[in-house]
Short mmCIF file of C-alpha atoms and ligand atoms in Angstrom, two decimals:
data_model
loop_
_atom_site.label_atom_id
_atom_site.label_comp_id
_atom_site.label_asym_id
_atom_site.label_seq_id
_atom_site.Cartn_x
_atom_site.Cartn_y
_atom_site.Cartn_z
CA MET S 1 54.22 42.78 -25.64
CA ASN S 2 54.54 40.68 -28.76
CA TYR S 3 56.45 37.70 -30.04
CA GLU S 4 59.11 39.78 -31.76
CA LEU S 5 60.05 41.49 -28.53
CA ILE S 6 60.40 38.19 -26.68
CA SER S 7 62.30 36.64 -29.54
CA SER S 8 64.77 39.51 -29.81
CA LYS S 9 65.28 39.58 -26.06
CA LEU S 10 65.95 35.88 -25.93
CA ASN S 11 68.41 36.04 -28.82
CA GLU S 12 70.17 38.94 -27.20
CA LYS S 13 70.56 37.18 -23.87
CA PHE S 14 71.16 33.61 -25.05
CA SER S 15 73.42 34.06 -28.01
CA THR S 16 72.51 31.00 -30.01
CA ASN S 17 70.07 30.56 -32.82
CA GLN S 18 68.76 27.35 -31.35
CA ASN S 19 65.87 29.02 -29.58
CA GLN S 20 63.67 29.69 -32.55
CA LEU S 21 60.21 31.10 -32.75
CA ASN S 22 58.18 28.63 -34.72
CA THR S 23 55.15 30.01 -36.53
CA SER S 24 54.80 27.45 -39.29
CA THR S 25 52.29 25.10 -37.66
CA ALA S 26 48.63 25.72 -37.03
CA GLY S 27 47.78 27.17 -33.66
CA ASP S 28 49.77 29.53 -31.52
CA PRO S 29 53.44 30.18 -32.31
CA TYR S 30 55.85 28.50 -29.94
CA PHE S 31 59.50 28.66 -28.98
CA LEU S 32 61.42 25.48 -29.62
CA ILE S 33 64.20 25.68 -27.09
CA ASN S 34 67.27 23.75 -26.18
CA LYS S 35 66.91 21.24 -23.37
CA GLU S 36 69.96 22.53 -21.47
CA GLN S 37 68.73 26.12 -21.61
CA LEU S 38 65.25 25.51 -20.27
CA LEU S 39 65.96 26.57 -16.70
CA PRO S 40 67.93 29.75 -17.46
CA ILE S 41 65.42 30.81 -20.10
CA CYS S 42 62.45 30.32 -17.79
CA GLN S 43 64.21 32.19 -15.03
CA TYR S 44 64.96 35.04 -17.42
CA LEU S 45 61.38 35.11 -18.69
CA LYS S 46 60.06 35.15 -15.16
CA GLU S 47 62.36 37.76 -13.68
CA ASN S 48 62.90 40.22 -16.51
CA GLU S 49 60.96 43.41 -15.80
CA GLU S 50 59.75 43.79 -19.38
CA LEU S 51 58.48 40.22 -19.72
CA TRP S 52 57.38 39.11 -16.28
CA PHE S 53 56.06 35.65 -17.08
CA ASN S 54 55.10 34.98 -13.49
CA PHE S 55 52.47 32.28 -14.03
CA LEU S 56 52.96 28.70 -15.23
CA LYS S 57 49.61 27.75 -16.71
CA LEU S 58 50.24 24.21 -17.84
CA ILE S 59 52.81 21.56 -18.54
CA THR S 60 51.94 18.83 -21.01
CA ALA S 61 53.84 16.23 -22.97
CA VAL S 62 53.47 14.89 -26.49
CA ASP S 63 54.57 11.60 -27.95
CA GLN S 64 55.69 12.49 -31.48
CA GLY S 65 56.58 8.95 -32.47
CA ASP S 66 60.36 9.38 -32.77
CA LYS S 67 60.68 11.81 -29.86
CA PHE S 68 58.88 13.29 -26.88
CA SER S 69 58.07 16.96 -26.39
CA SER S 70 57.58 18.65 -23.08
CA VAL S 71 55.37 21.70 -23.52
CA TYR S 72 55.19 24.68 -21.16
CA HIS S 73 52.57 27.41 -21.21
CA LEU S 74 53.63 30.59 -19.45
CA TYR S 75 51.54 33.67 -18.82
CA SER S 76 52.37 37.22 -17.87
CA TYR S 77 49.71 38.74 -15.67
CA LYS S 78 51.32 42.15 -15.89
CA TYR S 79 51.33 42.35 -19.69
CA GLU S 80 48.44 39.92 -20.25
CA PHE S 81 50.32 37.79 -22.70
CA GLY S 82 50.92 34.04 -22.94
CA ILE S 83 53.63 32.02 -24.70
CA THR S 84 54.40 28.39 -25.31
CA LEU S 85 57.79 26.75 -24.94
CA LYS S 86 58.64 23.32 -26.30
CA VAL S 87 61.55 21.06 -25.49
CA ASP S 88 62.35 17.99 -27.55
CA LEU S 89 63.55 14.88 -25.68
CA GLU S 90 64.96 11.59 -26.88
CA LYS S 91 62.68 8.60 -26.91
CA THR S 92 65.03 6.35 -24.97
CA ASN S 93 65.93 8.71 -22.18
CA PRO S 94 63.37 11.51 -21.73
CA VAL S 95 64.98 13.57 -18.98
CA VAL S 96 64.55 17.31 -18.54
CA ASP S 97 65.18 19.79 -15.73
CA SER S 98 62.33 20.37 -13.30
CA LEU S 99 60.78 23.83 -13.00
CA CYS S 100 59.75 23.27 -9.37
CA GLY S 101 62.36 25.66 -8.08
CA LEU S 102 60.92 28.48 -10.18
CA TYR S 103 57.20 27.78 -10.17
CA LYS S 104 55.41 25.99 -7.33
CA ALA S 105 52.68 24.99 -9.79
CA ALA S 106 55.15 22.77 -11.64
CA ASN S 107 55.08 20.16 -8.90
CA TRP S 108 51.79 18.41 -9.67
CA LEU S 109 51.91 19.20 -13.40
CA GLU S 110 55.24 17.44 -13.74
CA ARG S 111 53.99 14.53 -11.68
CA GLU S 112 51.08 14.19 -14.08
CA CYS S 113 53.37 14.17 -17.12
CA TYR S 114 55.57 11.62 -15.41
CA ASP S 115 52.56 9.48 -14.55
CA LEU S 116 51.02 9.37 -18.01
CA MET S 117 53.96 9.91 -20.37
CA GLY S 118 56.96 8.79 -18.33
CA ILE S 119 59.03 11.94 -18.67
CA ILE S 120 61.61 12.26 -15.90
CA TYR S 121 61.92 15.73 -14.38
CA LYS S 122 65.38 16.00 -12.90
CA GLY S 123 65.40 17.85 -9.58
CA HIS S 124 61.71 17.32 -8.81
CA PRO S 125 61.28 17.00 -5.01
CA ASP S 126 58.68 14.23 -5.12
CA LEU S 127 58.36 12.51 -8.48
CA ARG S 128 55.62 9.91 -7.92
CA ARG S 129 52.52 8.90 -9.82
CA ILE S 130 49.61 11.25 -9.16
CA LEU S 131 46.52 9.82 -10.90
CA LEU S 132 47.12 6.11 -11.42
CA PRO S 133 47.72 3.66 -8.57
CA LEU S 134 51.29 3.73 -7.33
CA ASP S 135 51.97 0.16 -8.46
CA TRP S 136 50.81 0.73 -12.05
CA GLN S 137 53.09 -0.54 -14.80
CA GLY S 138 53.91 1.57 -17.84
CA TYR S 139 52.92 5.02 -19.09
CA PRO S 140 49.47 4.90 -20.73
CA LEU S 141 49.60 7.93 -23.04
CA ARG S 142 52.66 6.67 -24.91
CA LYS S 143 51.87 5.49 -28.40
CA ASP S 144 53.39 2.05 -27.83
CA TYR S 145 51.48 1.40 -24.59
CA VAL S 146 49.54 -1.85 -24.31
CA ALA S 147 46.78 -1.93 -21.68
CA PRO S 148 47.18 -4.73 -19.11
CA THR S 149 44.71 -7.62 -19.20
CA GLU S 150 44.65 -7.94 -15.44
CA TYR S 151 45.38 -5.70 -12.47
CA ASN S 152 45.74 -6.99 -8.90
CA GLY S 153 43.51 -9.96 -9.59
CA ILE S 154 40.78 -7.97 -11.34
CA ASP S 155 40.14 -9.17 -14.87
CA ASN S 156 40.31 -6.41 -17.49
CA THR S 157 38.80 -8.05 -20.55
CA MET H 1 -11.49 2.91 10.09
CA ASP H 2 -13.94 3.22 7.21
CA SER H 3 -14.53 0.02 5.32
CA ASN H 4 -13.01 1.17 2.03
CA LYS H 5 -9.68 1.97 3.60
CA ALA H 6 -9.68 -1.29 5.50
CA LYS H 7 -10.33 -3.24 2.31
CA ASN H 8 -7.44 -1.48 0.68
CA LEU H 9 -5.04 -2.30 3.50
CA GLU H 10 -6.16 -5.90 3.50
CA GLN H 11 -5.40 -6.15 -0.18
CA ILE H 12 -1.98 -4.63 0.26
CA LEU H 13 -1.14 -7.00 3.09
CA GLU H 14 -2.48 -9.93 1.13
CA SER H 15 -0.36 -9.10 -1.89
CA SER H 16 2.78 -8.89 0.22
CA ILE H 17 2.53 -12.56 1.24
CA LYS H 18 4.30 -14.70 -1.32
CA ASP H 19 4.27 -18.06 0.44
CA PRO H 20 0.94 -19.90 -0.33
CA LYS H 21 1.03 -21.68 3.06
CA ASP H 22 1.38 -18.35 4.83
CA LEU H 23 -1.46 -16.96 2.76
CA THR H 24 -3.93 -19.67 3.80
CA ARG H 25 -2.98 -19.17 7.41
CA TYR H 26 -3.31 -15.41 7.04
CA LEU H 27 -6.77 -15.68 5.49
CA TYR H 28 -7.87 -18.07 8.23
CA TYR H 29 -6.79 -15.74 11.04
CA ARG H 30 -8.26 -12.74 9.32
CA LYS H 31 -11.61 -14.49 9.13
CA LYS H 32 -11.32 -15.39 12.83
CA LEU H 33 -10.59 -11.77 13.75
CA LYS H 34 -13.58 -10.62 11.74
CA GLU H 35 -15.84 -13.11 13.52
CA GLU H 36 -14.63 -11.84 16.89
CA GLY H 37 -15.24 -8.27 15.77
CA LEU H 38 -11.56 -7.35 16.29
CA SER H 39 -10.57 -6.67 12.71
CA ASP H 40 -10.97 -2.92 13.21
CA PHE H 41 -8.21 -2.89 15.80
CA ILE H 42 -5.80 -5.63 14.84
CA SER H 43 -4.01 -6.36 11.57
CA ILE H 44 -2.10 -9.57 11.20
CA LEU H 45 0.73 -10.58 8.87
CA PRO H 46 3.27 -13.40 8.85
CA LEU H 47 6.48 -12.19 10.48
CA GLY H 48 8.60 -12.87 7.39
CA ALA H 49 6.29 -10.86 5.18
CA ALA H 50 6.18 -8.04 7.73
CA ILE H 51 9.97 -7.91 7.83
CA ASN H 52 10.17 -7.89 4.06
CA TRP H 53 7.55 -5.18 3.87
CA ALA H 54 9.54 -3.03 6.28
CA ARG H 55 12.84 -3.71 4.56
CA ALA H 56 11.56 -3.07 1.06
CA ASN H 57 10.07 0.28 2.00
CA SER H 58 13.10 1.70 3.77
CA VAL H 59 16.01 0.97 1.49
CA TRP H 60 18.54 3.59 2.53
CA PRO H 61 21.23 4.30 -0.06
CA LEU H 62 24.81 5.30 0.54
CA THR H 63 25.88 8.84 -0.41
CA PHE H 64 28.21 7.66 -3.09
CA GLY H 65 28.52 9.41 -6.43
CA ILE H 66 31.66 8.69 -8.41
CA ALA H 67 31.09 10.21 -11.87
CA CYS H 68 28.58 11.98 -14.11
CA CYS H 69 25.75 9.51 -13.33
CA ALA H 70 25.76 10.86 -9.78
CA ILE H 71 24.23 14.09 -11.08
CA GLU H 72 21.14 12.14 -12.13
CA MET H 73 21.14 10.37 -8.78
CA MET H 74 21.10 13.76 -7.05
CA ALA H 75 18.19 14.80 -9.25
CA VAL H 76 16.34 11.69 -8.15
CA GLY H 77 16.95 12.58 -4.53
CA ALA H 78 15.76 16.16 -5.01
CA SER H 79 12.20 17.42 -4.97
CA LYS H 80 11.33 17.01 -8.65
CA PHE H 81 11.66 13.22 -8.72
CA ASP H 82 11.67 12.70 -4.96
CA LEU H 83 12.96 9.23 -4.18
CA ASP H 84 11.61 9.74 -0.66
CA ARG H 85 8.18 8.71 -1.94
CA PHE H 86 9.51 5.15 -2.00
CA GLY H 87 11.33 5.33 1.31
CA SER H 88 14.76 5.52 -0.31
CA GLY H 89 15.46 9.22 0.01
CA VAL H 90 17.56 8.95 3.14
CA PHE H 91 21.09 9.09 1.74
CA ARG H 92 23.40 8.14 4.61
CA ALA H 93 26.96 9.35 4.84
CA THR H 94 28.27 6.16 6.41
CA PRO H 95 28.04 2.63 5.00
CA ARG H 96 27.15 1.28 8.44
CA GLN H 97 23.65 2.80 8.24
CA THR H 98 22.83 1.82 4.67
CA ASP H 99 21.16 -1.05 2.83
CA LEU H 100 21.81 -0.05 -0.75
CA MET H 101 24.86 1.04 -2.70
CA ILE H 102 24.04 2.88 -5.93
CA VAL H 103 27.23 2.69 -7.99
CA ALA H 104 26.64 5.87 -9.96
CA GLY H 105 29.62 6.22 -12.25
CA THR H 106 32.90 5.01 -13.63
CA VAL H 107 34.81 2.55 -11.48
CA THR H 108 38.57 2.81 -11.89
CA TYR H 109 41.18 0.36 -10.65
CA LYS H 110 42.31 2.89 -8.09
CA LEU H 111 38.79 3.09 -6.68
CA ALA H 112 38.08 -0.65 -6.73
CA PRO H 113 39.58 -1.56 -3.33
CA ARG H 114 37.75 1.35 -1.73
CA ILE H 115 34.39 0.29 -3.21
CA LYS H 116 34.98 -3.22 -1.97
CA LYS H 117 35.77 -1.95 1.51
CA LEU H 118 32.65 0.24 1.59
CA TYR H 119 30.55 -2.71 0.48
CA GLU H 120 32.01 -4.90 3.19
CA GLN H 121 31.26 -2.24 5.80
CA MET H 122 27.54 -2.26 4.99
CA PRO H 123 25.38 -4.42 7.31
CA SER H 124 23.44 -7.32 5.78
CA PRO H 125 21.08 -7.56 4.02
CA LYS H 126 22.69 -5.29 1.44
CA TYR H 127 21.92 -4.55 -2.17
CA VAL H 128 23.75 -2.98 -5.11
CA ILE H 129 22.39 -1.08 -8.10
CA ALA H 130 24.81 -0.61 -11.00
CA MET H 131 23.69 2.70 -12.46
CA GLY H 132 24.64 3.52 -16.03
CA ALA H 133 26.75 1.96 -18.73
CA CYS H 134 30.03 2.50 -16.86
CA ALA H 135 29.06 0.63 -13.73
CA SER H 136 27.36 -2.11 -15.74
CA SER H 137 30.04 -2.83 -18.34
CA GLY H 138 32.65 -0.10 -18.60
CA GLY H 139 30.46 1.91 -20.96
CA PRO H 140 32.33 4.42 -23.13
CA TYR H 141 35.63 3.18 -21.66
CA THR H 142 35.23 -0.45 -22.66
CA GLN H 143 37.68 -0.33 -25.54
CA LEU H 144 40.36 2.19 -24.66
CA GLY H 145 39.87 2.79 -20.95
CA TYR H 146 43.00 1.16 -19.57
CA GLN H 147 42.11 2.44 -16.08
CA VAL H 148 38.43 1.45 -15.95
CA ILE H 149 36.91 -1.77 -14.60
CA LYS H 150 34.58 -3.33 -17.14
CA GLY H 151 31.58 -3.42 -14.83
CA VAL H 152 31.41 -3.17 -11.06
CA ASP H 153 30.16 -6.78 -10.92
CA LYS H 154 33.79 -7.84 -11.30
CA ILE H 155 34.33 -6.86 -7.66
CA ILE H 156 30.94 -6.88 -5.88
CA PRO H 157 27.59 -8.66 -6.55
CA VAL H 158 24.99 -6.53 -8.34
CA ASP H 159 21.21 -6.84 -7.95
CA VAL H 160 19.88 -4.41 -10.55
CA TYR H 161 21.56 -2.99 -13.67
CA ILE H 162 20.36 0.23 -15.30
CA PRO H 163 21.37 0.91 -18.92
CA GLY H 164 21.92 4.44 -20.19
CA CYS H 165 24.59 7.09 -20.26
CA PRO H 166 23.39 8.56 -17.99
CA PRO H 167 20.05 6.85 -17.26
CA ARG H 168 17.00 9.06 -16.81
CA PRO H 169 15.94 9.66 -13.20
CA GLU H 170 12.81 7.62 -13.90
CA ALA H 171 15.06 4.66 -14.71
CA LEU H 172 16.70 4.86 -11.30
CA ILE H 173 13.27 5.02 -9.65
CA ASP H 174 12.28 1.98 -11.69
CA ALA H 175 15.41 0.19 -10.47
CA VAL H 176 14.55 0.97 -6.85
CA LEU H 177 11.03 -0.38 -7.41
CA LEU H 178 12.46 -3.53 -9.00
CA LEU H 179 14.71 -3.94 -6.00
CA GLN H 180 11.75 -3.51 -3.65
CA ASP H 181 9.97 -6.21 -5.59
CA LYS H 182 12.98 -8.46 -5.26
CA ILE H 183 13.26 -7.84 -1.52
CA SER H 184 9.60 -8.55 -0.85
CA LYS H 185 9.89 -11.88 -2.69
CA THR H 186 12.84 -13.17 -0.67
CA ILE H 187 12.23 -15.46 2.26
CA PRO H 188 13.95 -13.93 5.30
CA GLN H 189 16.48 -16.15 6.99
CA GLN H 190 15.49 -17.73 10.26
CA GLU H 191 18.11 -15.94 12.37
CA ALA H 192 16.98 -12.59 11.02
CA ILE H 193 13.48 -13.25 12.36
S1 LIG T 1 27.47 5.83 -17.86
FE1 LIG T 1 27.82 7.81 -18.90
S2 LIG T 1 26.93 9.33 -17.52
FE2 LIG T 1 27.21 7.44 -16.34
S3 LIG T 1 29.21 7.63 -15.37
FE3 LIG T 1 29.52 6.55 -17.29
S4 LIG T 1 30.03 8.15 -18.76
FE4 LIG T 1 29.11 9.17 -16.99
#
C-alpha cells in the first residue's frame, strides 16, 4: 500500500481532479477532498478490498483564519497504513456530513469538534457538547473566541 | 507509669491548652491530684482542649483527586510519606465521614457545582486545603484557561494554601500540620461540647 495506489484508485472511481494528494507541506501527505464527496469517498476507502480503511483514528478541526478544516485520520489494520483526509469549510457556515453511519467512533469525536470548534456534523444522531458544560456560550478553540468574564455567578478574572 | 513518660504527657497536655484561664485551673487540679496520690491513674484536661486535641489528630480527608496534584496526594497517603502518622491517612469515600477536603488539582467550571455539593455534604467542623497552584489561583491556566476557576476559594472557603506545581509531599504534610495547629487553637463552640 502506498499513496500512489490510493490516489490512482480515488481518481479512477471519482472522476474529478478535486481530490488531490497534497505533499507540499511539512508532515504527512494528505488528501484535500471535496465536501460533498466525503461520505462516498470514506465508504469506498472503508469497503474496497484493496484499501480496507476500517479504523477511524481521529477527527480534528483547524481554524485557518479564513476557513475551517475538518481533518480525518483513517487507518487500515489489514495493510497497516494510515492516511489523512482534509475537508475545507466556509467560516460562516461550517457544515459537513457526519461519518457516524460508517464509523461508530465518529460519534464522540464529532461531538468534541462541535464542542470546541463549532463545526456542525449533518446527520449526527446526538450532536451535543461533550467536554464543556451544556450551557456554555461560544466555541473556545476558534481564533476569534473571547473567554467569558463570568460563568453562572462565578467570577473569572 | 514511669515518671519520665508521665512528665512528657503532662507537657503535651499543658501545651494543648491555649486559654490562660483554663491553664491555671488545669495546673491547680493537677497539683490537687498529685497531693492525693491519684496522678498516676487520672489525667485531666479542659473539655474544649480535649475535643480540639481529638479533632486535630483525626482529620479524615475525602478521597478526592481531580488532576495531577492528586498523584502527590496519593504518595503522601502511601507508605513512604505515610500521612497516617498524623492521623490523617484515613481517606474516606463519602463526604459524610470526612473533616477535610484536599482540593488536589484543577477546578473547572463544570466541576464547580459538584465540589460545592460535596463540601456542603461534609459534617461540621470541616476544613479545606487548596493543594497546588491550580486550586490556589488557577496556576498554569490563569491566563488562557477559559474553563478553569481562578482558585477554589471563589466557591468554598479555604483554610490552608499550598504553593507548587505540584507541591512536594512534604508540603502537604506541612499543610496538614498547620491545619492541626489551627484546629487546636480554635475555641470549640458551646453546643459542640
Ligand atoms: S498545580 Fe500543577 S500539578 Fe497541580 S493540578 Fe495544577 S497543573 Fe497539575
